[in-house]
Amino acid sequence: MIGKEEIEHIGWLARIALNETEQQLFEEQLSSILDYFAVLDELDTEDIEPTYHVIGIKDVIRDDEPKGMLSQAEVLRNAPKQEDGYIKSPRMF
Amino acid sequence: MYGDQTMNDKLTATETVEGIKTGDISCEDLLSKIYERIARSKLNCFITLNKEDALEQAIEVDKHRTEEQYSRKKLLGVPIAIKDSISTKGIQTTCASNILTGYVPPYDATVIEALKREGAIILGKTNMDEFCMGTSTETSYYGATKNPYDLHRVPGGSSGGSAAAVAADEAVLAIGSDTGGSIRCPASFCGIVGLKPTYGLVSRYGLIAYANSLEQIGPMAASVTDTALLLEILSAKDERDSTQVKLNNNASTNYCCHWISDNDETGGITGMKIGVPKEFIEGVSPEVEKLVWDAIQKYEGLGATYEQISMRNMKYALASYYIIAMSEASSNLARFDGLRYGLRTEKDEDWHTTFSQIRSKGFGEEVKRRIILGTYALSAGYYGKYYLKALKVRTLIKREFDTALKKYDMLAMPTMPFVAFELGERIKDPLSLYLADVNTVPINLAGVPSISIPCGFSNGLPVGLQLVGTHFDEDRILKAAFDYERESGI
């Protein structure tokens, strides 16, 4: 079970403001989905290693050679708010 | 079927390239006809068209087709549709989400660079479930795509626009991305071929990430040969994706060159051992099951043997998959904040409130649901119960595939448990929609390659046969699919 308050709190953690209707809808739906996930509890996985990459490669590095990069204008082209070559963020506080 | 051609009249990519090179086909005419068809279409396959640029390229192709630097290109002038989850320089890329409305990538995905190098022409960006989250293409901000065989039904998802475009001749080839069945499900529902490559074969650089440890970009086409040709190009090496596996020197990615020329041989099938796991047959509609058994018996007729097997951990695959996918999604989608690109609110509040409002407005319901669930599964106190547990179950599922694919050359099963369902039928009940992925998600958990090919019709709707091979064994399942296609004439 997952309650409305908890959903509102997770919404805040995920930075998604959920309205009343969404909170109600999710309360019902998420509880049934989480119930379904509980099927995994049947399995004993105590000594099983988790799989992160199916082929098992890790620590991949490439030669440290500079390659072409985007210009400032290209980087900024998609930013909705900008000023003097900077991306403009909302105020911190 | 919707449209003006049947599958058998379709121009293949190989025929298109040959025709353009010899001058029998005018690339400009071909493109114009396709854009006319798209303009008349009721399917809603595309979010963004690249018409002006594509027609200009077509004129260039017609003008220079005989020059060596053009004529050596493997996809010269072939019109291709690109799923909107893949970055295309200069062409709006939205992932079918309001939060990316107006976003124009400043760079190409590696697969797009490869397609351009080989002369393919990008028609436009295809509709999909928002951020690939869905099985029906109904969660798109731009409205649902419709199934070309029945306009009241879904095309499957999430790469529904790509599949419907190929089926209805609105593209010769298409690419999709597959996190838990997003290429194979719509291929099955729209009666085309779709392949999910081995995890690590195709570069994901430029693919807008949903669940990185599960997804691959892959080919969608009207025939197995076209699928193989496209896969060969998509599997270009790329050091910008650190999860791409470096194949050793004898491994070939020339998927079609071995067998396309041997027209009379079905030699690959003789002696082949096929495993049919009962867990992938249980719960499948009787009509679909019958067509899949017919197909398996066709392989027997070609000299293969088959056995029914059991993979008992498959009943845990869906839960494991959704926990992993949602957890990875909650982390991946944290980048969408409206600062550097995408939707931004008119008036700013403080830092956190502004982002919460932008994301609330920009994401659709299914995306919010998965981010919330993923955030919950990763939050303090639940990590071990959900995410870590799901990764351990993933190990068990992968082992079961490893064991089965040591004993058998490939596995065969239905791609989807049923034919395309009606628009609106499942969208209100998320869990029932998730359950539709029961035969496709285990393959992503194991990271093995699988292909969906048409194996007949049930009440006029296409049914897909799914063939699964071991890691990097694309060649074998493509060859087997090719032999079935030739033998069955479907």
Coordinates of C-alpha atoms in Angstrom, one line a residue, chain A residues 7-86:
Chain A
I7 CA 2.7 9.9 -3.3
E8 CA 2.8 13.7 -2.8
H9 CA 6.2 13.4 -1.1
I10 CA 7.6 11.2 -3.9
G11 CA 6.3 13.7 -6.4
W12 CA 8.3 16.3 -4.6
L13 CA 11.4 14.1 -4.6
A14 CA 11.0 13.6 -8.4
R15 CA 10.2 17.3 -8.8
I16 CA 6.8 16.7 -10.3
A17 CA 3.9 18.7 -8.8
L18 CA 1.0 16.3 -8.8
N19 CA -2.6 17.7 -8.6
E20 CA -5.3 16.2 -6.4
T21 CA -6.8 14.1 -9.2
E22 CA -3.4 12.6 -10.1
Q23 CA -2.6 11.9 -6.5
Q24 CA -5.9 10.0 -6.1
L25 CA -5.5 8.1 -9.4
F26 CA -1.9 7.1 -8.5
E27 CA -2.8 6.0 -5.0
E28 CA -5.1 3.4 -6.4
Q29 CA -3.0 2.4 -9.4
L30 CA 0.4 2.3 -7.8
S31 CA -0.8 0.2 -4.9
S32 CA -2.0 -2.5 -7.3
I33 CA 1.2 -2.3 -9.4
L34 CA 3.3 -2.6 -6.2
D35 CA 1.2 -5.6 -5.2
Y36 CA 2.0 -7.2 -8.5
F37 CA 5.8 -6.5 -7.9
A38 CA 5.6 -8.5 -4.7
V39 CA 5.7 -11.7 -6.7
L40 CA 9.5 -11.4 -6.6
D41 CA 9.4 -12.0 -2.9
E42 CA 8.8 -15.7 -3.7
L43 CA 12.3 -16.1 -5.0
D44 CA 15.3 -16.6 -2.7
T45 CA 18.0 -14.4 -4.2
E46 CA 20.3 -14.2 -1.2
D47 CA 23.4 -15.5 -3.0
I48 CA 22.6 -14.2 -6.5
E49 CA 24.7 -11.4 -7.9
P50 CA 22.8 -8.5 -9.5
T51 CA 23.1 -8.0 -13.3
Y52 CA 24.0 -4.5 -14.4
H53 CA 25.3 -5.1 -17.9
V54 CA 24.3 -8.4 -19.6
I55 CA 27.7 -8.9 -21.3
G56 CA 29.6 -7.8 -18.2
I57 CA 31.8 -5.1 -19.6
K58 CA 33.0 -2.4 -17.3
D59 CA 35.7 0.3 -16.9
V60 CA 35.7 1.2 -20.6
I61 CA 38.0 4.1 -21.5
R62 CA 39.0 5.6 -24.8
D63 CA 42.1 7.5 -25.8
D64 CA 42.1 11.0 -24.4
E65 CA 42.1 12.9 -27.7
P66 CA 40.1 16.1 -28.1
K67 CA 37.4 15.8 -30.7
G68 CA 35.1 18.4 -32.3
M69 CA 32.7 20.1 -30.0
L70 CA 29.6 22.2 -30.2
S71 CA 30.0 26.0 -30.4
Q72 CA 28.5 28.2 -27.7
A73 CA 25.7 29.3 -30.1
E74 CA 24.8 25.7 -30.9
V75 CA 24.6 24.8 -27.2
L76 CA 22.5 27.8 -26.4
R77 CA 20.2 27.6 -29.4
N78 CA 17.6 25.4 -27.6
A79 CA 17.7 27.2 -24.2
P80 CA 14.3 29.0 -23.7
K81 CA 15.7 31.7 -21.4
Q82 CA 19.2 33.1 -21.8
E83 CA 21.2 36.3 -21.2
D84 CA 24.6 37.4 -22.3
G85 CA 25.7 33.9 -23.4
Y86 CA 24.4 32.3 -20.2

